[in-house]
Amino acid sequence: MKKIRIGVLGAYRGSSMINYCKRADNAEVVAICDNAEEALNEQKKRCEGLNITFYDNFEDFIKHDMDAVVLANYANEHAPFAIRCLKKGLHVF
């Protein structure tokens, strides 16, 4: 079975999805985006050895080759990011 390639927007709030995908047979995190350098550095340590690309801006992140995006940012900020992902043909969680 092909694994679903997931991008996570929000390194702290997205930790549960990131941790799930480390153990999942059907999904893998391929990209993590956050504008907080500290959050990205923490996930880089936690995900050492995994094939994950880290981004500090959404413009580059959304270009990554992935199937779906988990929006783990502030709820009142979801809509513009979700719309951009959906227009690109990505599934949004």
GROMACS .gro file of N, CA, C and O in nm:
model
  372
    1MET      N    1   0.084  -0.117   0.000
    1MET     CA    2   0.000   0.000   0.000
    1MET      C    3   0.089   0.124   0.000
    1MET      O    4   0.187   0.133   0.073
    2LYS      N    5   0.053   0.221  -0.081
    2LYS     CA    6   0.125   0.347  -0.087
    2LYS      C    7   0.092   0.431   0.037
    2LYS      O    8  -0.023   0.442   0.076
    3LYS      N    9   0.194   0.488   0.097
    3LYS     CA   10   0.172   0.575   0.213
    3LYS      C   11   0.125   0.713   0.167
    3LYS      O   12   0.171   0.765   0.066
    4ILE      N   13   0.034   0.770   0.244
    4ILE     CA   14  -0.011   0.907   0.219
    4ILE      C   15   0.099   1.001   0.268
    4ILE      O   16   0.145   0.989   0.382
    5ARG      N   17   0.140   1.093   0.183
    5ARG     CA   18   0.247   1.188   0.217
    5ARG      C   19   0.183   1.313   0.275
    5ARG      O   20   0.108   1.383   0.207
    6ILE      N   21   0.213   1.340   0.401
    6ILE     CA   22   0.148   1.448   0.475
    6ILE      C   23   0.244   1.560   0.507
    6ILE      O   24   0.358   1.536   0.549
    7GLY      N   25   0.196   1.682   0.490
    7GLY     CA   26   0.266   1.801   0.535
    7GLY      C   27   0.194   1.856   0.656
    7GLY      O   28   0.070   1.852   0.662
    8VAL      N   29   0.268   1.904   0.753
    8VAL     CA   30   0.208   1.957   0.876
    8VAL      C   31   0.244   2.104   0.888
    8VAL      O   32   0.361   2.141   0.890
    9LEU      N   33   0.141   2.189   0.896
    9LEU     CA   34   0.159   2.332   0.919
    9LEU      C   35   0.135   2.357   1.067
    9LEU      O   36   0.023   2.351   1.115
   10GLY      N   37   0.242   2.378   1.141
   10GLY     CA   38   0.235   2.399   1.286
   10GLY      C   39   0.315   2.292   1.358
   10GLY      O   40   0.263   2.183   1.382
   11ALA      N   41   0.440   2.320   1.387
   11ALA     CA   42   0.529   2.220   1.444
   11ALA      C   43   0.492   2.180   1.587
   11ALA      O   44   0.510   2.064   1.624
   12TYR      N   45   0.441   2.272   1.666
   12TYR     CA   46   0.402   2.236   1.802
   12TYR      C   47   0.266   2.168   1.805
   12TYR      O   48   0.251   2.056   1.852
   13ARG      N   49   0.166   2.236   1.753
   13ARG     CA   50   0.029   2.181   1.754
   13ARG      C   51   0.018   2.057   1.667
   13ARG      O   52  -0.072   1.976   1.686
   14GLY      N   53   0.105   2.041   1.572
   14GLY     CA   54   0.102   1.925   1.484
   14GLY      C   55   0.175   1.804   1.537
   14GLY      O   56   0.182   1.701   1.471
   15SER      N   57   0.226   1.813   1.659
   15SER     CA   58   0.306   1.703   1.716
   15SER      C   59   0.231   1.570   1.720
   15SER      O   60   0.291   1.465   1.695
   16SER      N   61   0.102   1.573   1.750
   16SER     CA   62   0.029   1.446   1.759
   16SER      C   63   0.024   1.376   1.623
   16SER      O   64   0.041   1.255   1.614
   17MET      N   65   0.001   1.451   1.514
   17MET     CA   66   0.001   1.390   1.381
   17MET      C   67   0.141   1.344   1.343
   17MET      O   68   0.157   1.236   1.285
   18ILE      N   69   0.240   1.423   1.375
   18ILE     CA   70   0.378   1.385   1.345
   18ILE      C   71   0.412   1.255   1.417
   18ILE      O   72   0.466   1.161   1.356
   19ASN      N   73   0.378   1.245   1.544
   19ASN     CA   74   0.407   1.125   1.621
   19ASN      C   75   0.328   1.005   1.569
   19ASN      O   76   0.380   0.894   1.563
   20TYR      N   77   0.202   1.026   1.531
   20TYR     CA   78   0.123   0.917   1.474
   20TYR      C   79   0.190   0.862   1.349
   20TYR      O   80   0.203   0.740   1.331
   21CYS      N   81   0.232   0.952   1.261
   21CYS     CA   82   0.289   0.909   1.134
   21CYS      C   83   0.422   0.835   1.150
   21CYS      O   84   0.459   0.756   1.064
   22LYS      N   85   0.490   0.859   1.259
   22LYS     CA   86   0.615   0.785   1.284
   22LYS      C   87   0.587   0.636   1.301
   22LYS      O   88   0.672   0.553   1.272
   23ARG      N   89   0.467   0.602   1.349
   23ARG     CA   90   0.430   0.463   1.376
   23ARG      C   91   0.336   0.404   1.272
   23ARG      O   92   0.312   0.284   1.270
   24ALA      N   93   0.280   0.487   1.186
   24ALA     CA   94   0.175   0.444   1.093
   24ALA      C   95   0.231   0.365   0.976
   24ALA      O   96   0.341   0.391   0.928
   25ASP      N   97   0.153   0.271   0.929
   25ASP     CA   98   0.188   0.196   0.809
   25ASP      C   99   0.134   0.262   0.683
   25ASP      O  100   0.177   0.230   0.573
   26ASN      N  101   0.038   0.354   0.700
   26ASN     CA  102  -0.032   0.409   0.585
   26ASN      C  103  -0.005   0.557   0.559
   26ASN      O  104  -0.059   0.614   0.466
   27ALA      N  105   0.078   0.620   0.641
   27ALA     CA  106   0.104   0.764   0.625
   27ALA      C  107   0.245   0.798   0.672
   27ALA      O  108   0.301   0.728   0.758
   28GLU      N  109   0.298   0.906   0.614
   28GLU     CA  110   0.429   0.954   0.658
   28GLU      C  111   0.433   1.106   0.644
   28GLU      O  112   0.375   1.162   0.552
   29VAL      N  113   0.496   1.171   0.739
   29VAL     CA  114   0.516   1.315   0.731
   29VAL      C  115   0.635   1.340   0.640
   29VAL      O  116   0.742   1.281   0.659
   30VAL      N  117   0.615   1.424   0.540
   30VAL     CA  118   0.722   1.455   0.446
   30VAL      C  119   0.768   1.600   0.455
   30VAL      O  120   0.874   1.635   0.405
   31ALA      N  121   0.686   1.685   0.521
   31ALA     CA  122   0.722   1.826   0.534
   31ALA      C  123   0.656   1.884   0.660
   31ALA      O  124   0.544   1.847   0.693
   32ILE      N  125   0.730   1.971   0.726
   32ILE     CA  126   0.679   2.043   0.843
   32ILE      C  127   0.710   2.190   0.823
   32ILE      O  128   0.822   2.226   0.785
   33CYS      N  129   0.609   2.274   0.849
   33CYS     CA  130   0.625   2.418   0.831
   33CYS      C  131   0.585   2.491   0.958
   33CYS      O  132   0.481   2.461   1.018
   34ASP      N  133   0.667   2.586   0.996
   34ASP     CA  134   0.635   2.674   1.108
   34ASP      C  135   0.724   2.797   1.095
   34ASP      O  136   0.839   2.785   1.055
   35ASN      N  137   0.671   2.914   1.130
   35ASN     CA  138   0.754   3.033   1.122
   35ASN      C  139   0.834   3.056   1.251
   35ASN      O  140   0.914   3.148   1.257
   36ALA      N  141   0.813   2.970   1.350
   36ALA     CA  142   0.890   2.978   1.475
   36ALA      C  143   1.012   2.886   1.465
   36ALA      O  144   1.000   2.764   1.459
   37GLU      N  145   1.129   2.946   1.461
   37GLU     CA  146   1.254   2.871   1.447
   37GLU      C  147   1.270   2.767   1.558
   37GLU      O  148   1.314   2.654   1.533
   38GLU      N  149   1.234   2.804   1.680
   38GLU     CA  150   1.247   2.712   1.794
   38GLU      C  151   1.162   2.586   1.773
   38GLU      O  152   1.206   2.475   1.803
   39ALA      N  153   1.042   2.603   1.722
   39ALA     CA  154   0.953   2.489   1.697
   39ALA      C  155   1.012   2.396   1.591
   39ALA      O  156   1.010   2.273   1.607
   40LEU      N  157   1.064   2.453   1.484
   40LEU     CA  158   1.125   2.371   1.379
   40LEU      C  159   1.247   2.297   1.431
   40LEU      O  160   1.266   2.178   1.402
   41ASN      N  161   1.330   2.366   1.508
   41ASN     CA  162   1.450   2.301   1.562
   41ASN      C  163   1.414   2.185   1.655
   41ASN      O  164   1.481   2.081   1.654
   42GLU      N  165   1.308   2.200   1.733
   42GLU     CA  166   1.264   2.093   1.822
   42GLU      C  167   1.219   1.971   1.741
   42GLU      O  168   1.254   1.858   1.771
   43GLN      N  169   1.141   1.996   1.634
   43GLN     CA  170   1.096   1.884   1.551
   43GLN      C  171   1.212   1.821   1.473
   43GLN      O  172   1.212   1.699   1.452
   44LYS      N  173   1.309   1.899   1.434
   44LYS     CA  174   1.427   1.842   1.367
   44LYS      C  175   1.496   1.742   1.458
   44LYS      O  176   1.538   1.636   1.412
   45LYS      N  177   1.506   1.773   1.586
   45LYS     CA  178   1.566   1.680   1.682
   45LYS      C  179   1.480   1.556   1.698
   45LYS      O  180   1.530   1.444   1.698
   46ARG      N  181   1.349   1.576   1.713
   46ARG     CA  182   1.257   1.464   1.734
   46ARG      C  183   1.245   1.373   1.612
   46ARG      O  184   1.214   1.255   1.625
   47CYS      N  185   1.268   1.429   1.495
   47CYS     CA  186   1.248   1.354   1.370
   47CYS      C  187   1.380   1.319   1.302
   47CYS      O  188   1.382   1.287   1.183
   48GLU      N  189   1.487   1.324   1.377
   48GLU     CA  190   1.618   1.295   1.320
   48GLU      C  191   1.618   1.157   1.255
   48GLU      O  192   1.566   1.061   1.309
   49GLY      N  193   1.674   1.150   1.136
   49GLY     CA  194   1.681   1.025   1.063
   49GLY      C  195   1.563   0.999   0.971
   49GLY      O  196   1.566   0.906   0.891
   50LEU      N  197   1.458   1.078   0.982
   50LEU     CA  198   1.343   1.065   0.894
   50LEU      C  199   1.359   1.157   0.774
   50LEU      O  200   1.425   1.261   0.784
   51ASN      N  201   1.299   1.122   0.665
   51ASN     CA  202   1.311   1.201   0.542
   51ASN      C  203   1.204   1.310   0.540
   51ASN      O  204   1.104   1.299   0.469
   52ILE      N  205   1.224   1.413   0.621
   52ILE     CA  206   1.130   1.524   0.634
   52ILE      C  207   1.201   1.653   0.597
   52ILE      O  208   1.313   1.677   0.640
   53THR      N  209   1.133   1.735   0.518
   53THR     CA  210   1.185   1.867   0.483
   53THR      C  211   1.117   1.970   0.571
   53THR      O  212   0.996   1.963   0.593
   54PHE      N  213   1.194   2.064   0.621
   54PHE     CA  214   1.142   2.166   0.713
   54PHE      C  215   1.140   2.302   0.643
   54PHE      O  216   1.235   2.339   0.575
   55TYR      N  217   1.029   2.374   0.664
   55TYR     CA  218   1.009   2.504   0.601
   55TYR      C  219   0.973   2.608   0.707
   55TYR      O  220   0.900   2.578   0.801
   56ASP      N  221   1.021   2.730   0.684
   56ASP     CA  222   0.984   2.839   0.774
   56ASP      C  223   0.886   2.936   0.707
   56ASP      O  224   0.856   3.042   0.760
   57ASN      N  225   0.837   2.898   0.587
   57ASN     CA  226   0.737   2.982   0.520
   57ASN      C  227   0.643   2.894   0.437
   57ASN      O  228   0.683   2.793   0.380
   58PHE      N  229   0.518   2.936   0.432
   58PHE     CA  230   0.413   2.859   0.366
   58PHE      C  231   0.432   2.854   0.215
   58PHE      O  232   0.397   2.754   0.151
   59GLU      N  233   0.486   2.959   0.155
   59GLU     CA  234   0.504   2.965   0.010
   59GLU      C  235   0.589   2.849  -0.041
   59GLU      O  236   0.556   2.788  -0.143
   60ASP      N  237   0.697   2.819   0.027
   60ASP     CA  238   0.783   2.707  -0.013
   60ASP      C  239   0.720   2.574   0.028
   60ASP      O  240   0.725   2.476  -0.046
   61PHE      N  241   0.661   2.569   0.145
   61PHE     CA  242   0.598   2.448   0.198
   61PHE      C  243   0.493   2.393   0.102
   61PHE      O  244   0.490   2.273   0.073
   62ILE      N  245   0.406   2.478   0.052
   62ILE     CA  246   0.294   2.431  -0.031
   62ILE      C  247   0.342   2.376  -0.165
   62ILE      O  248   0.269   2.302  -0.231
   63LYS      N  249   0.465   2.404  -0.204
   63LYS     CA  250   0.520   2.350  -0.327
   63LYS      C  251   0.575   2.208  -0.310
   63LYS      O  252   0.606   2.141  -0.408
   64HIS      N  253   0.587   2.164  -0.185
   64HIS     CA  254   0.643   2.032  -0.157
   64HIS      C  255   0.552   1.923  -0.216
   64HIS      O  256   0.431   1.937  -0.219
   65ASP      N  257   0.610   1.813  -0.258
   65ASP     CA  258   0.535   1.701  -0.314
   65ASP      C  259   0.469   1.623  -0.199
   65ASP      O  260   0.536   1.549  -0.127
   66MET      N  261   0.339   1.643  -0.181
   66MET     CA  262   0.264   1.578  -0.073
   66MET      C  263   0.120   1.559  -0.117
   66MET      O  264   0.075   1.619  -0.214
   67ASP      N  265   0.049   1.474  -0.044
   67ASP     CA  266  -0.090   1.442  -0.076
   67ASP      C  267  -0.189   1.521   0.007
   67ASP      O  268  -0.301   1.546  -0.037
   68ALA      N  269  -0.151   1.555   0.129
   68ALA     CA  270  -0.244   1.618   0.223
   68ALA      C  271  -0.168   1.710   0.317
   68ALA      O  272  -0.047   1.694   0.338
   69VAL      N  273  -0.243   1.805   0.374
   69VAL     CA  274  -0.185   1.898   0.472
   69VAL      C  275  -0.271   1.896   0.598
   69VAL      O  276  -0.394   1.901   0.591
   70VAL      N  277  -0.204   1.887   0.712
   70VAL     CA  278  -0.270   1.901   0.841
   70VAL      C  279  -0.249   2.045   0.885
   70VAL      O  280  -0.135   2.091   0.899
   71LEU      N  281  -0.358   2.116   0.906
   71LEU     CA  282  -0.350   2.255   0.953
   71LEU      C  283  -0.352   2.252   1.106
   71LEU      O  284  -0.457   2.231   1.167
   72ALA      N  285  -0.237   2.270   1.164
   72ALA     CA  286  -0.223   2.269   1.309
   72ALA      C  287  -0.180   2.406   1.358
   72ALA      O  288  -0.102   2.420   1.451
   73ASN      N  289  -0.232   2.507   1.291
   73ASN     CA  290  -0.206   2.645   1.330
   73ASN      C  291  -0.328   2.695   1.407
   73ASN      O  292  -0.419   2.618   1.438
   74TYR      N  293  -0.334   2.823   1.437
   74TYR     CA  294  -0.449   2.879   1.508
   74TYR      C  295  -0.576   2.861   1.425
   74TYR      O  296  -0.576   2.886   1.305
   75ALA      N  297  -0.683   2.819   1.490
   75ALA     CA  298  -0.809   2.789   1.420
   75ALA      C  299  -0.861   2.908   1.340
   75ALA      O  300  -0.915   2.890   1.231
   76ASN      N  301  -0.843   3.029   1.391
   76ASN     CA  302  -0.894   3.146   1.318
   76ASN      C  303  -0.809   3.178   1.195
   76ASN      O  304  -0.843   3.268   1.119
   77GLU      N  305  -0.702   3.104   1.172
   77GLU     CA  306  -0.617   3.123   1.055
   77GLU      C  307  -0.631   3.011   0.953
   77GLU      O  308  -0.564   3.012   0.850
   78HIS      N  309  -0.716   2.913   0.979
   78HIS     CA  310  -0.726   2.796   0.892
   78HIS      C  311  -0.772   2.828   0.749
   78HIS      O  312  -0.718   2.776   0.653
   79ALA      N  313  -0.874   2.911   0.736
   79ALA     CA  314  -0.941   2.928   0.607
   79ALA      C  315  -0.847   2.966   0.492
   79ALA      O  316  -0.848   2.899   0.388
   80PRO      N  317  -0.764   3.070   0.503
   80PRO     CA  318  -0.681   3.106   0.387
   80PRO      C  319  -0.582   2.996   0.349
   80PRO      O  320  -0.557   2.973   0.231
   81PHE      N  321  -0.530   2.926   0.449
   81PHE     CA  322  -0.436   2.817   0.420
   81PHE      C  323  -0.510   2.699   0.357
   81PHE      O  324  -0.461   2.638   0.261
   82ALA      N  325  -0.627   2.667   0.409
   82ALA     CA  326  -0.707   2.556   0.355
   82ALA      C  327  -0.744   2.583   0.210
   82ALA      O  328  -0.734   2.494   0.124
   83ILE      N  329  -0.786   2.704   0.180
   83ILE     CA  330  -0.825   2.739   0.043
   83ILE      C  331  -0.707   2.721  -0.052
   83ILE      O  332  -0.720   2.664  -0.160
   84ARG      N  333  -0.592   2.769  -0.013
   84ARG     CA  334  -0.472   2.756  -0.098
   84ARG      C  335  -0.436   2.610  -0.121
   84ARG      O  336  -0.399   2.570  -0.231
   85CYS      N  337  -0.446   2.528  -0.015
   85CYS     CA  338  -0.415   2.386  -0.028
   85CYS      C  339  -0.515   2.317  -0.120
   85CYS      O  340  -0.477   2.238  -0.207
   86LEU      N  341  -0.643   2.346  -0.101
   86LEU     CA  342  -0.746   2.283  -0.182
   86LEU      C  343  -0.733   2.322  -0.329
   86LEU      O  344  -0.750   2.238  -0.418
   87LYS      N  345  -0.700   2.446  -0.355
   87LYS     CA  346  -0.681   2.491  -0.495
   87LYS      C  347  -0.564   2.419  -0.560
   87LYS      O  348  -0.561   2.402  -0.681
   88LYS      N  349  -0.469   2.376  -0.480
   88LYS     CA  350  -0.352   2.302  -0.530
   88LYS      C  351  -0.384   2.153  -0.545
   88LYS      O  352  -0.303   2.077  -0.595
   89GLY      N  353  -0.501   2.110  -0.500
   89GLY     CA  354  -0.540   1.970  -0.512
   89GLY      C  355  -0.501   1.884  -0.393
   89GLY      O  356  -0.502   1.762  -0.403
   90LEU      N  357  -0.466   1.948  -0.283
   90LEU     CA  358  -0.427   1.874  -0.162
   90LEU      C  359  -0.548   1.848  -0.074
   90LEU      O  360  -0.638   1.931  -0.066
   91HIS      N  361  -0.549   1.736  -0.008
   91HIS     CA  362  -0.649   1.709   0.095
   91HIS      C  363  -0.611   1.791   0.217
   91HIS      O  364  -0.493   1.815   0.241
   92VAL      N  365  -0.709   1.833   0.295
   92VAL     CA  366  -0.683   1.918   0.412
   92VAL      C  367  -0.749   1.857   0.534
   92VAL      O  368  -0.866   1.820   0.532
   93PHE      N  369  -0.671   1.846   0.641
   93PHE     CA  370  -0.720   1.800   0.771
   93PHE      C  371  -0.705   1.913   0.870
   93PHE      O  372  -0.607   1.982   0.870
   0.00000   0.00000   0.00000
